[in-house]
PDB file of C-alpha atoms in Angstrom:
ATOM      1  CA  MET M   1       0.000   0.000   0.000  1.00  0.00           C
ATOM      2  CA  GLN M   2       1.523   3.242  -1.178  1.00  0.00           C
ATOM      3  CA  ASP M   3       3.497   5.284   1.321  1.00  0.00           C
ATOM      4  CA  LEU M   4       2.237   3.405   4.379  1.00  0.00           C
ATOM      5  CA  LYS M   5       5.673   2.379   5.620  1.00  0.00           C
ATOM      6  CA  GLN M   6       6.848   5.980   5.455  1.00  0.00           C
ATOM      7  CA  ALA M   7       3.593   7.115   7.004  1.00  0.00           C
ATOM      8  CA  GLU M   8       3.967   4.855  10.014  1.00  0.00           C
ATOM      9  CA  SER M   9       7.310   6.440  10.852  1.00  0.00           C
ATOM     10  CA  LYS M  10       5.789   9.920  11.211  1.00  0.00           C
ATOM     11  CA  LYS M  11       4.372  10.888  14.598  1.00  0.00           C
ATOM     12  CA  CYS M  12       1.725  13.265  15.856  1.00  0.00           C
ATOM     13  CA  THR M  13       2.027  14.671  19.353  1.00  0.00           C
ATOM     14  CA  ASP M  14      -0.968  15.425  21.549  1.00  0.00           C
ATOM     15  CA  THR M  15      -1.051  16.848  25.053  1.00  0.00           C
ATOM     16  CA  ASN M  16      -0.713  13.470  26.781  1.00  0.00           C
ATOM     17  CA  GLU M  17       1.111  11.070  24.503  1.00  0.00           C
ATOM     18  CA  THR M  18       2.770  10.552  21.175  1.00  0.00           C
ATOM     19  CA  LYS M  19       0.652   8.686  18.672  1.00  0.00           C
ATOM     20  CA  GLN M  20       0.957   7.946  14.996  1.00  0.00           C
ATOM     21  CA  LEU M  21      -1.777   9.087  12.650  1.00  0.00           C
ATOM     22  CA  ILE M  22      -2.202   8.166   9.015  1.00  0.00           C
ATOM     23  CA  GLU M  23      -4.145  10.200   6.484  1.00  0.00           C
ATOM     24  CA  PHE M  24      -5.971   8.284   3.766  1.00  0.00           C
ATOM     25  CA  TYR M  25      -7.158   9.804   0.503  1.00  0.00           C
ATOM     26  CA  PHE M  26     -10.226   8.458  -1.302  1.00  0.00           C
ATOM     27  CA  SER M  27     -11.860   9.558  -4.508  1.00  0.00           C
ATOM     28  CA  ILE M  28     -15.647   9.720  -4.447  1.00  0.00           C
ATOM     29  CA  GLU M  29     -17.180   9.093  -7.837  1.00  0.00           C
ATOM     30  CA  GLY M  30     -20.826   9.734  -8.556  1.00  0.00           C
ATOM     31  CA  PHE M  31     -23.167  12.488  -9.616  1.00  0.00           C
ATOM     32  CA  LEU M  32     -25.586  13.842  -7.000  1.00  0.00           C
ATOM     33  CA  ILE M  33     -25.605  13.351  -3.229  1.00  0.00           C
ATOM     34  CA  PRO M  34     -27.727  14.921  -0.470  1.00  0.00           C
ATOM     35  CA  ARG M  35     -26.737  18.457   0.413  1.00  0.00           C
ATOM     36  CA  ASN M  36     -26.693  17.405   4.066  1.00  0.00           C
ATOM     37  CA  TYR M  37     -24.683  14.254   3.406  1.00  0.00           C
ATOM     38  CA  HIS M  38     -22.638  14.236   6.610  1.00  0.00           C
ATOM     39  CA  TYR M  39     -24.595  11.720   8.676  1.00  0.00           C
ATOM     40  CA  CYS M  40     -25.299   9.547   5.609  1.00  0.00           C
ATOM     41  CA  LEU M  41     -21.556   9.366   4.937  1.00  0.00           C
ATOM     42  CA  TYR M  42     -20.783   8.492   8.563  1.00  0.00           C
ATOM     43  CA  ALA M  43     -23.427   5.750   8.519  1.00  0.00           C
ATOM     44  CA  ALA M  44     -22.130   4.318   5.230  1.00  0.00           C
ATOM     45  CA  LEU M  45     -18.500   4.278   6.409  1.00  0.00           C
ATOM     46  CA  THR M  46     -19.281   2.673   9.761  1.00  0.00           C
ATOM     47  CA  THR M  47     -21.427   0.058   8.037  1.00  0.00           C
ATOM     48  CA  LEU M  48     -18.558  -0.780   5.707  1.00  0.00           C
ATOM     49  CA  ALA M  49     -15.977  -0.721   8.530  1.00  0.00           C
ATOM     50  CA  PRO M  50     -17.784  -1.357  11.870  1.00  0.00           C
ATOM     51  CA  ILE M  51     -14.527  -0.878  13.813  1.00  0.00           C
ATOM     52  CA  LEU M  52     -14.962   2.864  13.275  1.00  0.00           C
ATOM     53  CA  LYS M  53     -18.108   2.878  15.401  1.00  0.00           C
ATOM     54  CA  LYS M  54     -16.214   1.460  18.369  1.00  0.00           C
ATOM     55  CA  ASN M  55     -13.096   3.611  18.018  1.00  0.00           C
ATOM     56  CA  PRO M  56     -13.135   7.388  18.627  1.00  0.00           C
ATOM     57  CA  ASP M  57      -9.635   8.014  17.251  1.00  0.00           C
ATOM     58  CA  TRP M  58     -10.557   8.969  13.707  1.00  0.00           C
ATOM     59  CA  MET M  59     -11.904  11.938  11.821  1.00  0.00           C
ATOM     60  CA  ILE M  60     -12.987  12.715   8.281  1.00  0.00           C
ATOM     61  CA  SER M  61     -12.871  15.780   6.111  1.00  0.00           C
ATOM     62  CA  ARG M  62     -15.807  17.307   4.358  1.00  0.00           C
ATOM     63  CA  ILE M  63     -16.051  16.145   0.740  1.00  0.00           C
ATOM     64  CA  SER M  64     -14.094  18.458  -1.549  1.00  0.00           C
ATOM     65  CA  ASN M  65     -15.104  19.815  -4.947  1.00  0.00           C
ATOM     66  CA  ILE M  66     -18.862  19.794  -4.603  1.00  0.00           C
ATOM     67  CA  THR M  67     -21.232  22.365  -6.055  1.00  0.00           C
ATOM     68  CA  VAL M  68     -24.837  23.123  -5.175  1.00  0.00           C
ATOM     69  CA  PHE M  69     -27.223  21.483  -7.658  1.00  0.00           C
ATOM     70  CA  ASP M  70     -30.538  22.414  -6.019  1.00  0.00           C
ATOM     71  CA  ASP M  71     -31.976  22.948  -2.544  1.00  0.00           C
ATOM     72  CA  CYS M  72     -31.557  19.290  -1.602  1.00  0.00           C
ATOM     73  CA  THR M  73     -28.550  17.991  -3.528  1.00  0.00           C
ATOM     74  CA  VAL M  74     -24.951  18.779  -4.430  1.00  0.00           C
ATOM     75  CA  LYS M  75     -22.942  17.659  -7.435  1.00  0.00           C
ATOM     76  CA  LEU M  76     -19.652  15.754  -7.244  1.00  0.00           C
ATOM     77  CA  ALA M  77     -16.713  16.641  -9.505  1.00  0.00           C
ATOM     78  CA  ASP M  78     -13.274  15.069  -8.928  1.00  0.00           C
ATOM     79  CA  SER M  79     -14.247  14.924  -5.267  1.00  0.00           C
ATOM     80  CA  ILE M  80     -11.913  13.754  -2.510  1.00  0.00           C
ATOM     81  CA  LEU M  81     -12.539  12.478   1.025  1.00  0.00           C
ATOM     82  CA  LYS M  82      -9.774  12.323   3.632  1.00  0.00           C
ATOM     83  CA  LEU M  83      -9.794  10.072   6.700  1.00  0.00           C
ATOM     84  CA  ARG M  84      -7.290  10.307   9.546  1.00  0.00           C
ATOM     85  CA  CYS M  85      -6.893   7.525  12.066  1.00  0.00           C
ATOM     86  CA  ASN M  86      -4.426   5.824  14.374  1.00  0.00           C
ATOM     87  CA  LYS M  87      -2.110   3.477  12.484  1.00  0.00           C
ATOM     88  CA  ASP M  88      -3.393   0.603  14.630  1.00  0.00           C
ATOM     89  CA  LEU M  89      -6.648   0.718  12.670  1.00  0.00           C
ATOM     90  CA  ILE M  90      -5.032   0.145   9.270  1.00  0.00           C
ATOM     91  CA  THR M  91      -5.584  -3.617   9.192  1.00  0.00           C
ATOM     92  CA  SER M  92      -9.185  -3.277  10.369  1.00  0.00           C
ATOM     93  CA  LEU M  93      -9.931  -0.751   7.629  1.00  0.00           C
ATOM     94  CA  THR M  94      -8.880  -3.015   4.775  1.00  0.00           C
ATOM     95  CA  MET M  95     -12.413  -2.972   3.352  1.00  0.00           C
ATOM     96  CA  LEU M  96     -12.195   0.775   2.877  1.00  0.00           C
ATOM     97  CA  PHE M  97      -9.107   0.351   0.697  1.00  0.00           C
ATOM     98  CA  GLU M  98     -11.089  -1.536  -1.913  1.00  0.00           C
ATOM     99  CA  GLU M  99     -13.406   0.055  -4.422  1.00  0.00           C
ATOM    100  CA  ASN M 100     -16.825   0.110  -2.778  1.00  0.00           C
ATOM    101  CA  THR M 101     -20.269   1.435  -3.524  1.00  0.00           C
ATOM    102  CA  LEU M 102     -21.871   3.587  -0.832  1.00  0.00           C
ATOM    103  CA  MET M 103     -25.453   4.734  -0.538  1.00  0.00           C
ATOM    104  CA  LEU M 104     -25.738   8.324   0.702  1.00  0.00           C
ATOM    105  CA  GLY M 105     -29.400   8.956   1.337  1.00  0.00           C
ATOM    106  CA  LYS M 106     -32.107   7.478  -0.879  1.00  0.00           C
ATOM    107  CA  ASN M 107     -30.554   8.162  -4.277  1.00  0.00           C
ATOM    108  CA  GLY M 108     -26.911   9.136  -3.696  1.00  0.00           C
ATOM    109  CA  ILE M 109     -24.978   6.161  -5.061  1.00  0.00           C
ATOM    110  CA  VAL M 110     -21.210   6.784  -5.070  1.00  0.00           C
ATOM    111  CA  LYS M 111     -18.025   4.770  -5.461  1.00  0.00           C
ATOM    112  CA  LEU M 112     -15.324   5.088  -2.839  1.00  0.00           C
ATOM    113  CA  LYS M 113     -11.857   4.377  -4.218  1.00  0.00           C
ATOM    114  CA  PHE M 114      -8.670   4.335  -2.144  1.00  0.00           C
ATOM    115  CA  ILE M 115      -5.893   6.524  -3.576  1.00  0.00           C
ATOM    116  CA  GLN M 116      -3.063   6.578  -1.036  1.00  0.00           C
ATOM    117  CA  GLY M 117      -2.043   6.864   2.607  1.00  0.00           C
ATOM    118  CA  SER M 118       0.570   9.185   4.080  1.00  0.00           C
ATOM    119  CA  GLY M 119       1.811  10.604   7.358  1.00  0.00           C
ATOM    120  CA  ILE M 120       0.834  14.007   8.715  1.00  0.00           C
ATOM    121  CA  ALA M 121       3.171  16.790   7.603  1.00  0.00           C
ATOM    122  CA  PRO M 122       3.231  20.350   8.989  1.00  0.00           C
ATOM    123  CA  LYS M 123       1.544  23.102   6.982  1.00  0.00           C
ATOM    124  CA  LYS M 124       1.862  26.807   7.783  1.00  0.00           C
ATOM    125  CA  ASP M 125      -1.759  27.602   6.947  1.00  0.00           C
ATOM    126  CA  LEU M 126      -4.737  25.449   7.959  1.00  0.00           C
ATOM    127  CA  SER M 127      -8.475  25.868   7.771  1.00  0.00           C
ATOM    128  CA  GLY M 128     -11.454  23.889   8.978  1.00  0.00           C
ATOM    129  CA  THR M 129     -15.035  24.100  10.219  1.00  0.00           C
ATOM    130  CA  VAL M 130     -15.533  23.955  13.981  1.00  0.00           C
ATOM    131  CA  THR M 131     -18.517  23.338  16.247  1.00  0.00           C
ATOM    132  CA  ILE M 132     -18.223  23.745  20.014  1.00  0.00           C
ATOM    133  CA  LYS M 133     -20.818  23.477  22.754  1.00  0.00           C
ATOM    134  CA  THR M 134     -20.555  25.495  25.947  1.00  0.00           C
ATOM    135  CA  GLU M 135     -20.475  24.052  29.455  1.00  0.00           C
ATOM    136  CA  ASP M 136     -24.278  24.273  29.619  1.00  0.00           C
ATOM    137  CA  ASN M 137     -24.453  22.192  26.404  1.00  0.00           C
ATOM    138  CA  ARG M 138     -25.640  25.081  24.258  1.00  0.00           C
ATOM    139  CA  GLU M 139     -24.362  26.334  20.950  1.00  0.00           C
ATOM    140  CA  PRO M 140     -22.444  29.562  21.586  1.00  0.00           C
ATOM    141  CA  ASP M 141     -22.944  32.924  19.940  1.00  0.00           C
ATOM    142  CA  PRO M 142     -19.870  34.255  18.062  1.00  0.00           C
ATOM    143  CA  MET M 143     -18.355  35.870  21.147  1.00  0.00           C
ATOM    144  CA  ARG M 144     -18.725  32.808  23.363  1.00  0.00           C
ATOM    145  CA  PHE M 145     -17.509  30.608  20.516  1.00  0.00           C
ATOM    146  CA  ALA M 146     -14.289  32.651  20.330  1.00  0.00           C
ATOM    147  CA  VAL M 147     -13.810  32.220  24.103  1.00  0.00           C
ATOM    148  CA  CYS M 148     -14.436  28.456  23.973  1.00  0.00           C
ATOM    149  CA  LEU M 149     -12.126  28.122  20.980  1.00  0.00           C
ATOM    150  CA  GLY M 150      -9.393  30.032  22.807  1.00  0.00           C
ATOM    151  CA  LYS M 151      -9.641  27.672  25.778  1.00  0.00           C
ATOM    152  CA  GLN M 152      -9.286  24.589  23.588  1.00  0.00           C
ATOM    153  CA  LEU M 153      -6.333  26.089  21.751  1.00  0.00           C
ATOM    154  CA  ALA M 154      -4.630  26.871  25.065  1.00  0.00           C
ATOM    155  CA  GLU M 155      -5.088  23.250  26.149  1.00  0.00           C
ATOM    156  CA  LEU M 156      -3.395  22.172  22.908  1.00  0.00           C
ATOM    157  CA  ASN M 157      -0.556  24.720  23.341  1.00  0.00           C
ATOM    158  CA  VAL M 158      -1.518  26.433  20.093  1.00  0.00           C
ATOM    159  CA  ASN M 159      -0.699  30.135  20.466  1.00  0.00           C
ATOM    160  CA  THR M 160      -1.300  31.330  16.901  1.00  0.00           C
ATOM    161  CA  LEU M 161      -4.443  33.459  16.808  1.00  0.00           C
ATOM    162  CA  PRO M 162      -7.233  32.106  14.578  1.00  0.00           C
ATOM    163  CA  ILE M 163      -9.364  34.001  12.096  1.00  0.00           C
ATOM    164  CA  ILE M 164     -13.023  33.141  12.683  1.00  0.00           C
ATOM    165  CA  GLY M 165     -15.570  33.395   9.892  1.00  0.00           C
ATOM    166  CA  ARG M 166     -19.315  33.921  10.010  1.00  0.00           C
ATOM    167  CA  LYS M 167     -21.542  31.312  11.582  1.00  0.00           C
ATOM    168  CA  GLU M 168     -22.903  28.655   9.254  1.00  0.00           C
ATOM    169  CA  GLN M 169     -25.390  25.858   9.745  1.00  0.00           C
ATOM    170  CA  LEU M 170     -24.806  22.152   9.332  1.00  0.00           C
ATOM    171  CA  ILE M 171     -27.720  19.715   9.348  1.00  0.00           C
ATOM    172  CA  ILE M 172     -27.024  16.361  11.039  1.00  0.00           C
ATOM    173  CA  LYS M 173     -29.908  13.888  11.338  1.00  0.00           C
ATOM    174  CA  LYS M 174     -32.337  16.728  10.558  1.00  0.00           C
ATOM    175  CA  GLN M 175     -30.980  18.769  13.479  1.00  0.00           C
ATOM    176  CA  PRO M 176     -29.258  22.146  12.871  1.00  0.00           C
ATOM    177  CA  CYS M 177     -25.726  22.511  14.204  1.00  0.00           C
ATOM    178  CA  ALA M 178     -23.913  25.864  14.344  1.00  0.00           C
ATOM    179  CA  VAL M 179     -20.421  25.763  12.825  1.00  0.00           C
ATOM    180  CA  TYR M 180     -17.763  28.400  12.258  1.00  0.00           C
ATOM    181  CA  PRO M 181     -15.036  28.483   9.587  1.00  0.00           C
ATOM    182  CA  VAL M 182     -11.652  28.859  11.316  1.00  0.00           C
ATOM    183  CA  LEU M 183      -8.391  29.791   9.603  1.00  0.00           C
ATOM    184  CA  PHE M 184      -4.829  29.700  10.945  1.00  0.00           C
ATOM    185  CA  GLU M 185      -1.906  31.408   9.223  1.00  0.00           C
ATOM    186  CA  SER M 186       1.843  31.100   9.822  1.00  0.00           C
ATOM    187  CA  LEU M 187       1.589  28.214  12.290  1.00  0.00           C
ATOM    188  CA  ARG M 188       4.644  26.739  13.935  1.00  0.00           C
ATOM    189  CA  ALA M 189       5.336  23.165  12.821  1.00  0.00           C
ATOM    190  CA  GLU M 190       4.342  21.622  16.157  1.00  0.00           C
ATOM    191  CA  GLU M 191       1.112  23.664  16.244  1.00  0.00           C
ATOM    192  CA  SER M 192       0.237  22.523  12.732  1.00  0.00           C
ATOM    193  CA  ILE M 193       0.800  18.869  13.560  1.00  0.00           C
ATOM    194  CA  THR M 194      -1.252  19.160  16.749  1.00  0.00           C
ATOM    195  CA  LEU M 195      -4.215  20.778  14.984  1.00  0.00           C
ATOM    196  CA  GLN M 196      -4.195  18.165  12.243  1.00  0.00           C
ATOM    197  CA  CYS M 197      -3.920  15.256  14.667  1.00  0.00           C
ATOM    198  CA  GLN M 198      -6.223  16.478  17.444  1.00  0.00           C
ATOM    199  CA  GLY M 199      -8.713  18.655  15.632  1.00  0.00           C
ATOM    200  CA  ILE M 200     -10.894  21.094  17.579  1.00  0.00           C
ATOM    201  CA  GLY M 201     -14.407  20.826  18.915  1.00  0.00           C
ATOM    202  CA  GLY M 202     -16.923  18.080  18.232  1.00  0.00           C
ATOM    203  CA  ARG M 203     -18.581  16.277  15.336  1.00  0.00           C
ATOM    204  CA  LYS M 204     -15.240  15.050  14.002  1.00  0.00           C
ATOM    205  CA  HIS M 205     -16.895  12.030  12.415  1.00  0.00           C
ATOM    206  CA  PHE M 206     -19.047  14.411  10.386  1.00  0.00           C
ATOM    207  CA  GLY M 207     -16.335  16.590   8.853  1.00  0.00           C
ATOM    208  CA  CYS M 208     -16.005  19.173  11.652  1.00  0.00           C
ATOM    209  CA  GLY M 209     -12.742  19.954  13.439  1.00  0.00           C
ATOM    210  CA  PHE M 210     -10.725  18.607  10.515  1.00  0.00           C
ATOM    211  CA  PHE M 211      -7.902  21.013   9.589  1.00  0.00           C
ATOM    212  CA  ASP M 212      -6.175  20.918   6.240  1.00  0.00           C
TER     213      ASP M 212
END
């Protein structure tokens, strides 16, 4: 499997331990999928690889290169999905490395095709979509979101100040979820690795907290 030996030699550091993460690239081939595909994708992946349901140490990106087709669907075009997980899951995820057909919603039939795996490398600039709930389990307004984000960054020893975009809405299982685009520029190498390996906030199995 391409680049996996090199990938396993690269390490990601979190606040408690050193662990090795691998990033897998998949092409997603199809035409139309639900606009709110996030839970459908999670369900399809965990059905194909049940080990994911039992293991919290993984995250996925949002699908790249999609355009709005109508109010309910988006169109795929050279689309890519990235999955990051602990190297210990590689053997258990063998099914994902084969070409598979996934059903996203009622009519969203797509093919998932493994491209390659690699280790996590530092990048100076990273962006992602973040959702955070406050201590009272509520979705924060922009000001409280910035405070909660700052606390999580401090816990990760990330000192670079983020640029926070306008609030957006993600629909997961028909429930709205407030998310914020977050951008980092000129990160130190260790900060970049930490953000990519740890992510920020919740809903990491639905494309949130994934920085690239």
